[in-house]
JSON list of C-alpha atoms and ligand atoms in Angstrom, two decimals:
[
{"chain": "A", "resi": 1, "resn": "UNK", "atom": "CA", "xyz": [1.67, 24.86, 1.05]},
{"chain": "A", "resi": 2, "resn": "UNK", "atom": "CA", "xyz": [0.55, 21.82, 2.99]},
{"chain": "A", "resi": 3, "resn": "UNK", "atom": "CA", "xyz": [0.50, 18.55, 1.09]},
{"chain": "A", "resi": 4, "resn": "UNK", "atom": "CA", "xyz": [-2.90, 17.23, 0.11]},
{"chain": "A", "resi": 5, "resn": "UNK", "atom": "CA", "xyz": [-2.88, 13.47, 0.29]},
{"chain": "A", "resi": 6, "resn": "UNK", "atom": "CA", "xyz": [-5.78, 11.42, -1.00]},
{"chain": "A", "resi": 7, "resn": "UNK", "atom": "CA", "xyz": [-6.94, 8.27, 0.71]},
{"chain": "A", "resi": 8, "resn": "UNK", "atom": "CA", "xyz": [-8.80, 5.92, -1.59]},
{"chain": "A", "resi": 9, "resn": "UNK", "atom": "CA", "xyz": [-12.08, 5.57, 0.26]},
{"chain": "A", "resi": 10, "resn": "UNK", "atom": "CA", "xyz": [-14.06, 2.86, -1.50]},
{"chain": "A", "resi": 11, "resn": "UNK", "atom": "CA", "xyz": [-13.42, 0.24, 1.22]},
{"chain": "A", "resi": 12, "resn": "UNK", "atom": "CA", "xyz": [-10.95, -0.69, 3.96]},
{"chain": "A", "resi": 13, "resn": "UNK", "atom": "CA", "xyz": [-8.83, 1.08, 6.57]},
{"chain": "A", "resi": 14, "resn": "UNK", "atom": "CA", "xyz": [-9.59, 4.58, 5.31]},
{"chain": "A", "resi": 15, "resn": "UNK", "atom": "CA", "xyz": [-10.00, 6.57, 8.55]},
{"chain": "A", "resi": 16, "resn": "UNK", "atom": "CA", "xyz": [-6.90, 5.11, 10.19]},
{"chain": "A", "resi": 17, "resn": "UNK", "atom": "CA", "xyz": [-4.68, 6.21, 7.30]},
{"chain": "A", "resi": 18, "resn": "UNK", "atom": "CA", "xyz": [-6.24, 9.67, 7.19]},
{"chain": "A", "resi": 19, "resn": "UNK", "atom": "CA", "xyz": [-5.64, 10.06, 10.92]},
{"chain": "A", "resi": 20, "resn": "UNK", "atom": "CA", "xyz": [-2.01, 9.01, 10.62]},
{"chain": "A", "resi": 21, "resn": "UNK", "atom": "CA", "xyz": [-1.35, 11.44, 7.76]},
{"chain": "A", "resi": 22, "resn": "UNK", "atom": "CA", "xyz": [-3.09, 14.30, 9.54]},
{"chain": "A", "resi": 23, "resn": "UNK", "atom": "CA", "xyz": [-1.08, 13.74, 12.69]},
{"chain": "A", "resi": 24, "resn": "UNK", "atom": "CA", "xyz": [1.97, 14.40, 10.49]},
{"chain": "A", "resi": 25, "resn": "UNK", "atom": "CA", "xyz": [0.53, 17.69, 9.26]},
{"chain": "A", "resi": 26, "resn": "UNK", "atom": "CA", "xyz": [-0.86, 16.63, 5.90]},
{"chain": "A", "resi": 27, "resn": "UNK", "atom": "CA", "xyz": [-4.28, 17.61, 4.66]},
{"chain": "A", "resi": 28, "resn": "UNK", "atom": "CA", "xyz": [-6.21, 14.56, 3.54]},
{"chain": "A", "resi": 29, "resn": "UNK", "atom": "CA", "xyz": [-8.99, 14.07, 1.05]},
{"chain": "A", "resi": 30, "resn": "UNK", "atom": "CA", "xyz": [-11.13, 10.94, 0.89]},
{"chain": "A", "resi": 31, "resn": "UNK", "atom": "CA", "xyz": [-11.31, 9.88, -2.75]},
{"chain": "A", "resi": 32, "resn": "UNK", "atom": "CA", "xyz": [-14.48, 8.28, -4.11]},
{"chain": "A", "resi": 33, "resn": "UNK", "atom": "CA", "xyz": [-15.00, 10.19, -7.34]},
{"chain": "A", "resi": 34, "resn": "UNK", "atom": "CA", "xyz": [-12.71, 10.77, -10.33]},
{"chain": "A", "resi": 35, "resn": "UNK", "atom": "CA", "xyz": [-12.61, 14.56, -9.86]},
{"chain": "A", "resi": 36, "resn": "UNK", "atom": "CA", "xyz": [-11.30, 14.07, -6.32]},
{"chain": "A", "resi": 37, "resn": "UNK", "atom": "CA", "xyz": [-8.05, 12.80, -7.86]},
{"chain": "A", "resi": 38, "resn": "UNK", "atom": "CA", "xyz": [-7.21, 16.26, -9.18]},
{"chain": "A", "resi": 39, "resn": "UNK", "atom": "CA", "xyz": [-4.58, 18.33, -7.42]},
{"chain": "A", "resi": 40, "resn": "UNK", "atom": "CA", "xyz": [-3.37, 15.59, -5.08]},
{"chain": "A", "resi": 41, "resn": "UNK", "atom": "CA", "xyz": [0.28, 15.40, -3.99]},
{"chain": "A", "resi": 42, "resn": "UNK", "atom": "CA", "xyz": [-0.03, 11.69, -3.27]},
{"chain": "A", "resi": 43, "resn": "UNK", "atom": "CA", "xyz": [-2.55, 8.95, -2.61]},
{"chain": "A", "resi": 44, "resn": "UNK", "atom": "CA", "xyz": [-2.79, 6.10, -0.11]},
{"chain": "A", "resi": 45, "resn": "UNK", "atom": "CA", "xyz": [-4.42, 2.82, -1.12]},
{"chain": "A", "resi": 46, "resn": "UNK", "atom": "CA", "xyz": [-5.45, 1.24, 2.19]},
{"chain": "A", "resi": 47, "resn": "UNK", "atom": "CA", "xyz": [-5.73, -2.36, 3.26]},
{"chain": "A", "resi": 48, "resn": "UNK", "atom": "CA", "xyz": [-9.08, -4.07, 2.93]},
{"chain": "A", "resi": 49, "resn": "UNK", "atom": "CA", "xyz": [-10.15, -6.62, 0.37]},
{"chain": "A", "resi": 50, "resn": "UNK", "atom": "CA", "xyz": [-8.50, -6.19, -3.01]},
{"chain": "A", "resi": 51, "resn": "UNK", "atom": "CA", "xyz": [-11.22, -8.04, -4.95]},
{"chain": "A", "resi": 52, "resn": "UNK", "atom": "CA", "xyz": [-13.91, -5.77, -3.49]},
{"chain": "A", "resi": 53, "resn": "UNK", "atom": "CA", "xyz": [-11.81, -2.67, -4.03]},
{"chain": "A", "resi": 54, "resn": "UNK", "atom": "CA", "xyz": [-11.23, -3.68, -7.65]},
{"chain": "A", "resi": 55, "resn": "UNK", "atom": "CA", "xyz": [-14.99, -4.03, -8.22]},
{"chain": "A", "resi": 56, "resn": "UNK", "atom": "CA", "xyz": [-15.74, -0.72, -6.53]},
{"chain": "A", "resi": 57, "resn": "UNK", "atom": "CA", "xyz": [-12.98, 1.09, -8.44]},
{"chain": "A", "resi": 58, "resn": "UNK", "atom": "CA", "xyz": [-14.72, 0.04, -11.63]},
{"chain": "A", "resi": 59, "resn": "UNK", "atom": "CA", "xyz": [-18.21, 0.84, -10.33]},
{"chain": "A", "resi": 60, "resn": "UNK", "atom": "CA", "xyz": [-17.13, 4.33, -9.20]},
{"chain": "A", "resi": 61, "resn": "UNK", "atom": "CA", "xyz": [-15.36, 4.89, -12.56]},
{"chain": "A", "resi": 62, "resn": "UNK", "atom": "CA", "xyz": [-12.16, 5.54, -10.66]},
{"chain": "A", "resi": 63, "resn": "UNK", "atom": "CA", "xyz": [-10.02, 2.80, -12.08]},
{"chain": "A", "resi": 64, "resn": "UNK", "atom": "CA", "xyz": [-8.92, 4.32, -15.38]},
{"chain": "A", "resi": 65, "resn": "UNK", "atom": "CA", "xyz": [-8.36, 7.88, -14.13]},
{"chain": "A", "resi": 66, "resn": "UNK", "atom": "CA", "xyz": [-6.42, 6.58, -11.13]},
{"chain": "A", "resi": 67, "resn": "UNK", "atom": "CA", "xyz": [-4.30, 4.38, -13.41]},
{"chain": "A", "resi": 68, "resn": "UNK", "atom": "CA", "xyz": [-3.54, 7.42, -15.55]},
{"chain": "A", "resi": 69, "resn": "UNK", "atom": "CA", "xyz": [-2.48, 9.49, -12.51]},
{"chain": "A", "resi": 70, "resn": "UNK", "atom": "CA", "xyz": [-0.19, 6.70, -11.32]},
{"chain": "A", "resi": 71, "resn": "UNK", "atom": "CA", "xyz": [1.37, 6.40, -14.80]},
{"chain": "A", "resi": 72, "resn": "UNK", "atom": "CA", "xyz": [1.86, 10.17, -14.82]},
{"chain": "A", "resi": 73, "resn": "UNK", "atom": "CA", "xyz": [3.88, 9.93, -11.60]},
{"chain": "A", "resi": 74, "resn": "UNK", "atom": "CA", "xyz": [1.44, 10.56, -8.73]},
{"chain": "A", "resi": 75, "resn": "UNK", "atom": "CA", "xyz": [3.16, 9.19, -5.61]},
{"chain": "A", "resi": 76, "resn": "UNK", "atom": "CA", "xyz": [1.18, 6.30, -4.17]},
{"chain": "A", "resi": 77, "resn": "UNK", "atom": "CA", "xyz": [1.49, 4.13, -1.09]},
{"chain": "A", "resi": 78, "resn": "UNK", "atom": "CA", "xyz": [-0.33, 0.80, -1.03]},
{"chain": "A", "resi": 79, "resn": "UNK", "atom": "CA", "xyz": [-0.71, -1.19, 2.20]},
{"chain": "A", "resi": 80, "resn": "UNK", "atom": "CA", "xyz": [-1.74, -4.85, 2.07]},
{"chain": "A", "resi": 81, "resn": "UNK", "atom": "CA", "xyz": [-4.73, -4.92, -0.33]},
{"chain": "A", "resi": 82, "resn": "UNK", "atom": "CA", "xyz": [-3.32, -1.59, -1.60]},
{"chain": "A", "resi": 83, "resn": "UNK", "atom": "CA", "xyz": [-0.07, -3.39, -2.45]},
{"chain": "A", "resi": 84, "resn": "UNK", "atom": "CA", "xyz": [-2.10, -5.91, -4.45]},
{"chain": "A", "resi": 85, "resn": "UNK", "atom": "CA", "xyz": [-3.80, -3.06, -6.33]},
{"chain": "A", "resi": 86, "resn": "UNK", "atom": "CA", "xyz": [-0.42, -1.62, -7.34]},
{"chain": "A", "resi": 87, "resn": "UNK", "atom": "CA", "xyz": [1.06, -4.95, -8.44]},
{"chain": "A", "resi": 88, "resn": "UNK", "atom": "CA", "xyz": [1.37, -5.85, -12.11]},
{"chain": "A", "resi": 89, "resn": "UNK", "atom": "CA", "xyz": [0.79, -9.56, -11.40]},
{"chain": "A", "resi": 90, "resn": "UNK", "atom": "CA", "xyz": [-1.25, -11.36, -8.71]},
{"chain": "A", "resi": 91, "resn": "UNK", "atom": "CA", "xyz": [-1.12, -15.02, -7.73]},
{"chain": "A", "resi": 92, "resn": "UNK", "atom": "CA", "xyz": [-4.24, -16.51, -6.10]},
{"chain": "A", "resi": 93, "resn": "UNK", "atom": "CA", "xyz": [-6.34, -13.74, -7.58]},
{"chain": "A", "resi": 94, "resn": "UNK", "atom": "CA", "xyz": [-10.03, -14.33, -8.27]},
{"chain": "A", "resi": 95, "resn": "UNK", "atom": "CA", "xyz": [-10.91, -15.08, -11.88]},
{"chain": "A", "resi": 96, "resn": "UNK", "atom": "CA", "xyz": [-11.97, -11.58, -12.84]},
{"chain": "A", "resi": 97, "resn": "UNK", "atom": "CA", "xyz": [-9.63, -9.64, -10.52]},
{"chain": "A", "resi": 98, "resn": "UNK", "atom": "CA", "xyz": [-7.65, -6.80, -12.09]},
{"chain": "A", "resi": 99, "resn": "UNK", "atom": "CA", "xyz": [-5.21, -4.35, -10.62]},
{"chain": "A", "resi": 100, "resn": "UNK", "atom": "CA", "xyz": [-4.17, -0.77, -11.23]},
{"chain": "A", "resi": 101, "resn": "UNK", "atom": "CA", "xyz": [-0.63, -2.01, -11.75]},
{"chain": "A", "resi": 102, "resn": "UNK", "atom": "CA", "xyz": [2.55, -0.03, -12.26]},
{"chain": "A", "resi": 103, "resn": "UNK", "atom": "CA", "xyz": [4.67, -1.88, -9.73]},
{"chain": "A", "resi": 104, "resn": "UNK", "atom": "CA", "xyz": [6.68, -4.55, -11.58]},
{"chain": "A", "resi": 105, "resn": "UNK", "atom": "CA", "xyz": [6.14, -7.26, -8.98]},
{"chain": "A", "resi": 106, "resn": "UNK", "atom": "CA", "xyz": [4.26, -10.51, -8.59]},
{"chain": "A", "resi": 107, "resn": "UNK", "atom": "CA", "xyz": [2.36, -10.67, -5.30]},
{"chain": "A", "resi": 108, "resn": "UNK", "atom": "CA", "xyz": [0.68, -13.65, -3.73]},
{"chain": "A", "resi": 109, "resn": "UNK", "atom": "CA", "xyz": [-2.61, -12.97, -1.98]},
{"chain": "A", "resi": 110, "resn": "UNK", "atom": "CA", "xyz": [-3.14, -14.40, 1.53]},
{"chain": "A", "resi": 111, "resn": "UNK", "atom": "CA", "xyz": [0.40, -15.69, 1.23]},
{"chain": "A", "resi": 112, "resn": "UNK", "atom": "CA", "xyz": [1.15, -16.33, 4.88]},
{"chain": "A", "resi": 113, "resn": "UNK", "atom": "CA", "xyz": [-1.38, -19.15, 5.04]},
{"chain": "A", "resi": 114, "resn": "UNK", "atom": "CA", "xyz": [-5.01, -19.30, 5.93]},
{"chain": "A", "resi": 115, "resn": "UNK", "atom": "CA", "xyz": [-4.59, -20.69, 9.44]},
{"chain": "A", "resi": 116, "resn": "UNK", "atom": "CA", "xyz": [-2.23, -17.88, 10.37]},
{"chain": "A", "resi": 117, "resn": "UNK", "atom": "CA", "xyz": [-4.57, -15.05, 9.48]},
{"chain": "A", "resi": 118, "resn": "UNK", "atom": "CA", "xyz": [-2.37, -12.46, 11.08]},
{"chain": "A", "resi": 119, "resn": "UNK", "atom": "CA", "xyz": [0.96, -12.11, 12.78]},
{"chain": "A", "resi": 120, "resn": "UNK", "atom": "CA", "xyz": [3.36, -9.42, 13.90]},
{"chain": "A", "resi": 121, "resn": "UNK", "atom": "CA", "xyz": [7.07, -8.98, 13.51]},
{"chain": "A", "resi": 122, "resn": "UNK", "atom": "CA", "xyz": [9.65, -6.28, 14.13]},
{"chain": "A", "resi": 123, "resn": "UNK", "atom": "CA", "xyz": [11.01, -5.18, 10.78]},
{"chain": "A", "resi": 124, "resn": "UNK", "atom": "CA", "xyz": [14.06, -3.05, 10.33]},
{"chain": "A", "resi": 125, "resn": "UNK", "atom": "CA", "xyz": [14.07, -1.07, 7.12]},
{"chain": "A", "resi": 126, "resn": "UNK", "atom": "CA", "xyz": [17.18, 1.09, 7.18]},
{"chain": "A", "resi": 127, "resn": "UNK", "atom": "CA", "xyz": [16.44, 2.81, 3.85]},
{"chain": "A", "resi": 128, "resn": "UNK", "atom": "CA", "xyz": [12.93, 3.70, 4.99]},
{"chain": "A", "resi": 129, "resn": "UNK", "atom": "CA", "xyz": [13.53, 4.46, 8.67]},
{"chain": "A", "resi": 130, "resn": "UNK", "atom": "CA", "xyz": [17.16, 5.58, 8.71]},
{"chain": "A", "resi": 131, "resn": "UNK", "atom": "CA", "xyz": [20.24, 3.57, 9.68]},
{"chain": "A", "resi": 132, "resn": "UNK", "atom": "CA", "xyz": [20.03, 3.74, 13.46]},
{"chain": "A", "resi": 133, "resn": "UNK", "atom": "CA", "xyz": [16.29, 3.68, 13.97]},
{"chain": "A", "resi": 134, "resn": "UNK", "atom": "CA", "xyz": [14.18, 1.27, 15.97]},
{"chain": "A", "resi": 135, "resn": "UNK", "atom": "CA", "xyz": [12.40, -1.39, 13.90]},
{"chain": "A", "resi": 136, "resn": "UNK", "atom": "CA", "xyz": [8.73, -1.01, 13.01]},
{"chain": "A", "resi": 137, "resn": "UNK", "atom": "CA", "xyz": [6.19, -3.36, 14.57]},
{"chain": "A", "resi": 138, "resn": "UNK", "atom": "CA", "xyz": [4.72, -4.79, 11.37]},
{"chain": "A", "resi": 139, "resn": "UNK", "atom": "CA", "xyz": [1.17, -6.14, 11.62]},
{"chain": "A", "resi": 140, "resn": "UNK", "atom": "CA", "xyz": [0.24, -8.55, 8.82]},
{"chain": "A", "resi": 141, "resn": "UNK", "atom": "CA", "xyz": [-3.48, -9.31, 8.35]},
{"chain": "A", "resi": 142, "resn": "UNK", "atom": "CA", "xyz": [-4.26, -11.91, 5.67]},
{"chain": "A", "resi": 143, "resn": "UNK", "atom": "CA", "xyz": [-1.38, -10.25, 3.93]},
{"chain": "A", "resi": 144, "resn": "UNK", "atom": "CA", "xyz": [0.22, -10.74, 0.54]},
{"chain": "A", "resi": 145, "resn": "UNK", "atom": "CA", "xyz": [3.94, -11.09, 0.05]},
{"chain": "A", "resi": 146, "resn": "UNK", "atom": "CA", "xyz": [5.98, -10.17, -2.97]},
{"chain": "A", "resi": 147, "resn": "UNK", "atom": "CA", "xyz": [6.95, -13.34, -4.76]},
{"chain": "A", "resi": 148, "resn": "UNK", "atom": "CA", "xyz": [9.26, -11.76, -7.35]},
{"chain": "A", "resi": 149, "resn": "UNK", "atom": "CA", "xyz": [10.36, -8.31, -8.47]},
{"chain": "A", "resi": 150, "resn": "UNK", "atom": "CA", "xyz": [11.41, -6.76, -11.77]},
{"chain": "A", "resi": 151, "resn": "UNK", "atom": "CA", "xyz": [14.79, -5.06, -12.27]},
{"chain": "A", "resi": 152, "resn": "UNK", "atom": "CA", "xyz": [13.62, -1.54, -11.36]},
{"chain": "A", "resi": 153, "resn": "UNK", "atom": "CA", "xyz": [12.04, -2.49, -8.03]},
{"chain": "A", "resi": 154, "resn": "UNK", "atom": "CA", "xyz": [13.89, -1.77, -4.80]},
{"chain": "A", "resi": 155, "resn": "UNK", "atom": "CA", "xyz": [13.36, -4.30, -2.03]},
{"chain": "A", "resi": 156, "resn": "UNK", "atom": "CA", "xyz": [13.18, -2.31, 1.22]},
{"chain": "A", "resi": 157, "resn": "UNK", "atom": "CA", "xyz": [12.04, -4.92, 3.72]},
{"chain": "A", "resi": 158, "resn": "UNK", "atom": "CA", "xyz": [11.93, -8.69, 4.16]},
{"chain": "A", "resi": 159, "resn": "UNK", "atom": "CA", "xyz": [10.62, -10.98, 6.91]},
{"chain": "A", "resi": 160, "resn": "UNK", "atom": "CA", "xyz": [13.50, -12.23, 9.05]},
{"chain": "A", "resi": 161, "resn": "UNK", "atom": "CA", "xyz": [12.05, -15.01, 11.23]},
{"chain": "A", "resi": 162, "resn": "UNK", "atom": "CA", "xyz": [9.71, -17.99, 11.03]},
{"chain": "A", "resi": 163, "resn": "UNK", "atom": "CA", "xyz": [8.50, -19.96, 8.02]},
{"chain": "A", "resi": 164, "resn": "UNK", "atom": "CA", "xyz": [8.17, -16.82, 5.88]},
{"chain": "A", "resi": 165, "resn": "UNK", "atom": "CA", "xyz": [11.76, -15.69, 6.50]},
{"chain": "A", "resi": 166, "resn": "UNK", "atom": "CA", "xyz": [13.25, -14.05, 3.44]},
{"chain": "A", "resi": 167, "resn": "UNK", "atom": "CA", "xyz": [9.90, -13.06, 1.95]},
{"chain": "A", "resi": 168, "resn": "UNK", "atom": "CA", "xyz": [9.76, -9.57, 0.51]},
{"chain": "A", "resi": 169, "resn": "UNK", "atom": "CA", "xyz": [7.20, -7.31, 2.19]},
{"chain": "A", "resi": 170, "resn": "UNK", "atom": "CA", "xyz": [8.29, -3.71, 1.43]},
{"chain": "A", "resi": 171, "resn": "UNK", "atom": "CA", "xyz": [9.05, -2.45, -2.08]},
{"chain": "A", "resi": 172, "resn": "UNK", "atom": "CA", "xyz": [9.45, 0.76, -4.03]},
{"chain": "A", "resi": 173, "resn": "UNK", "atom": "CA", "xyz": [9.62, 1.56, -7.70]},
{"chain": "A", "resi": 174, "resn": "UNK", "atom": "CA", "xyz": [9.85, 5.26, -8.44]},
{"chain": "A", "resi": 175, "resn": "UNK", "atom": "CA", "xyz": [6.61, 6.93, -7.34]},
{"chain": "A", "resi": 176, "resn": "UNK", "atom": "CA", "xyz": [5.09, 3.68, -6.05]},
{"chain": "A", "resi": 177, "resn": "UNK", "atom": "CA", "xyz": [5.69, 2.37, -2.53]},
{"chain": "A", "resi": 178, "resn": "UNK", "atom": "CA", "xyz": [4.04, -0.65, -0.91]},
{"chain": "A", "resi": 179, "resn": "UNK", "atom": "CA", "xyz": [4.06, -2.66, 2.31]},
{"chain": "A", "resi": 180, "resn": "UNK", "atom": "CA", "xyz": [2.40, -6.02, 3.02]},
{"chain": "A", "resi": 181, "resn": "UNK", "atom": "CA", "xyz": [1.67, -4.87, 6.55]},
{"chain": "A", "resi": 182, "resn": "UNK", "atom": "CA", "xyz": [-0.63, -2.29, 8.14]},
{"chain": "A", "resi": 183, "resn": "UNK", "atom": "CA", "xyz": [1.25, 0.66, 9.67]},
{"chain": "A", "resi": 184, "resn": "UNK", "atom": "CA", "xyz": [-1.99, 2.53, 10.43]},
{"chain": "A", "resi": 185, "resn": "UNK", "atom": "CA", "xyz": [-2.94, 0.25, 13.32]},
{"chain": "A", "resi": 186, "resn": "UNK", "atom": "CA", "xyz": [0.10, 0.76, 15.58]},
{"chain": "A", "resi": 187, "resn": "UNK", "atom": "CA", "xyz": [0.28, 4.52, 16.17]},
{"chain": "A", "resi": 188, "resn": "UNK", "atom": "CA", "xyz": [3.82, 4.53, 14.71]},
{"chain": "A", "resi": 189, "resn": "UNK", "atom": "CA", "xyz": [3.71, 7.04, 11.87]},
{"chain": "A", "resi": 190, "resn": "UNK", "atom": "CA", "xyz": [7.17, 6.54, 10.39]},
{"chain": "A", "resi": 191, "resn": "UNK", "atom": "CA", "xyz": [5.96, 4.66, 7.32]},
{"chain": "A", "resi": 192, "resn": "UNK", "atom": "CA", "xyz": [3.53, 7.49, 6.52]},
{"chain": "A", "resi": 193, "resn": "UNK", "atom": "CA", "xyz": [6.35, 9.94, 7.17]},
{"chain": "A", "resi": 194, "resn": "UNK", "atom": "CA", "xyz": [8.50, 8.19, 4.56]},
{"chain": "A", "resi": 195, "resn": "UNK", "atom": "CA", "xyz": [5.62, 8.38, 2.09]},
{"chain": "A", "resi": 196, "resn": "UNK", "atom": "CA", "xyz": [5.10, 12.09, 2.78]},
{"chain": "A", "resi": 197, "resn": "UNK", "atom": "CA", "xyz": [8.79, 12.67, 2.00]},
{"chain": "A", "resi": 198, "resn": "UNK", "atom": "CA", "xyz": [8.23, 10.88, -1.33]},
{"chain": "A", "resi": 199, "resn": "UNK", "atom": "CA", "xyz": [5.42, 13.28, -2.14]},
{"chain": "A", "resi": 200, "resn": "UNK", "atom": "CA", "xyz": [7.64, 16.33, -1.59]},
{"chain": "A", "resi": 201, "resn": "UNK", "atom": "CA", "xyz": [10.37, 15.39, -4.08]},
{"chain": "B", "resi": 1, "resn": "LIG", "atom": "N1", "xyz": [-6.38, -10.61, 1.78]},
{"chain": "B", "resi": 1, "resn": "LIG", "atom": "C1", "xyz": [-6.77, -9.31, 1.34]},
{"chain": "B", "resi": 1, "resn": "LIG", "atom": "C2", "xyz": [-6.84, -9.20, -0.18]},
{"chain": "B", "resi": 1, "resn": "LIG", "atom": "O1", "xyz": [-6.53, -10.10, -0.88]},
{"chain": "B", "resi": 1, "resn": "LIG", "atom": "C3", "xyz": [-5.83, -8.24, 1.86]},
{"chain": "B", "resi": 1, "resn": "LIG", "atom": "C4", "xyz": [-5.93, -8.15, 3.36]},
{"chain": "B", "resi": 1, "resn": "LIG", "atom": "C5", "xyz": [-5.68, -6.79, 3.91]},
{"chain": "B", "resi": 1, "resn": "LIG", "atom": "O2", "xyz": [-5.61, -5.78, 3.21]},
{"chain": "B", "resi": 1, "resn": "LIG", "atom": "N2", "xyz": [-5.56, -6.73, 5.21]},
{"chain": "B", "resi": 1, "resn": "LIG", "atom": "O3", "xyz": [-7.22, -8.19, -0.66]}
]
């Protein structure tokens, strides 16, 4: 049986993630309604604008059922705004912003500074990519970083150069995986491949 992977489709980089997953052989389903959460093997929460996504999740009555699925162990991968949605705590959130939560981390929105809206860096992530693999070209777009992590969170990637050196940008806790950067814009599918392996366990 092919995996069926949902892509949360209320806002953001939906098509790009679906394309990446399909190129790896997964069947994708765009998720806008609660019943579309049923029978998924995993779900991707794309980058976009976390405050808007939060509002739309509530408006589409997706927030509580999606929270329940995540608590029940549905594998999820959050990129950028998707990382913010998975975080238990958010710094620089808007007043009424809520998250789905589950990932015991504190993230800071737009952490890399407002002048530097986006930047790129080669990131090696041996646990994600394998010991001897080429680094991933990580594209950060008004990205959050992970300011602190709880005891059960595995840090899988940190920035190595520049003013943000040492900042945590890839994390995993059980069924939840998140990156600050956007892997769907580079044509390198190894991050999605890692997530698909998570969904098969
Ligand atoms: N800055 C956005 C937010 O707070 C995230 C940006 C992105 O997903 N590229 O939601």
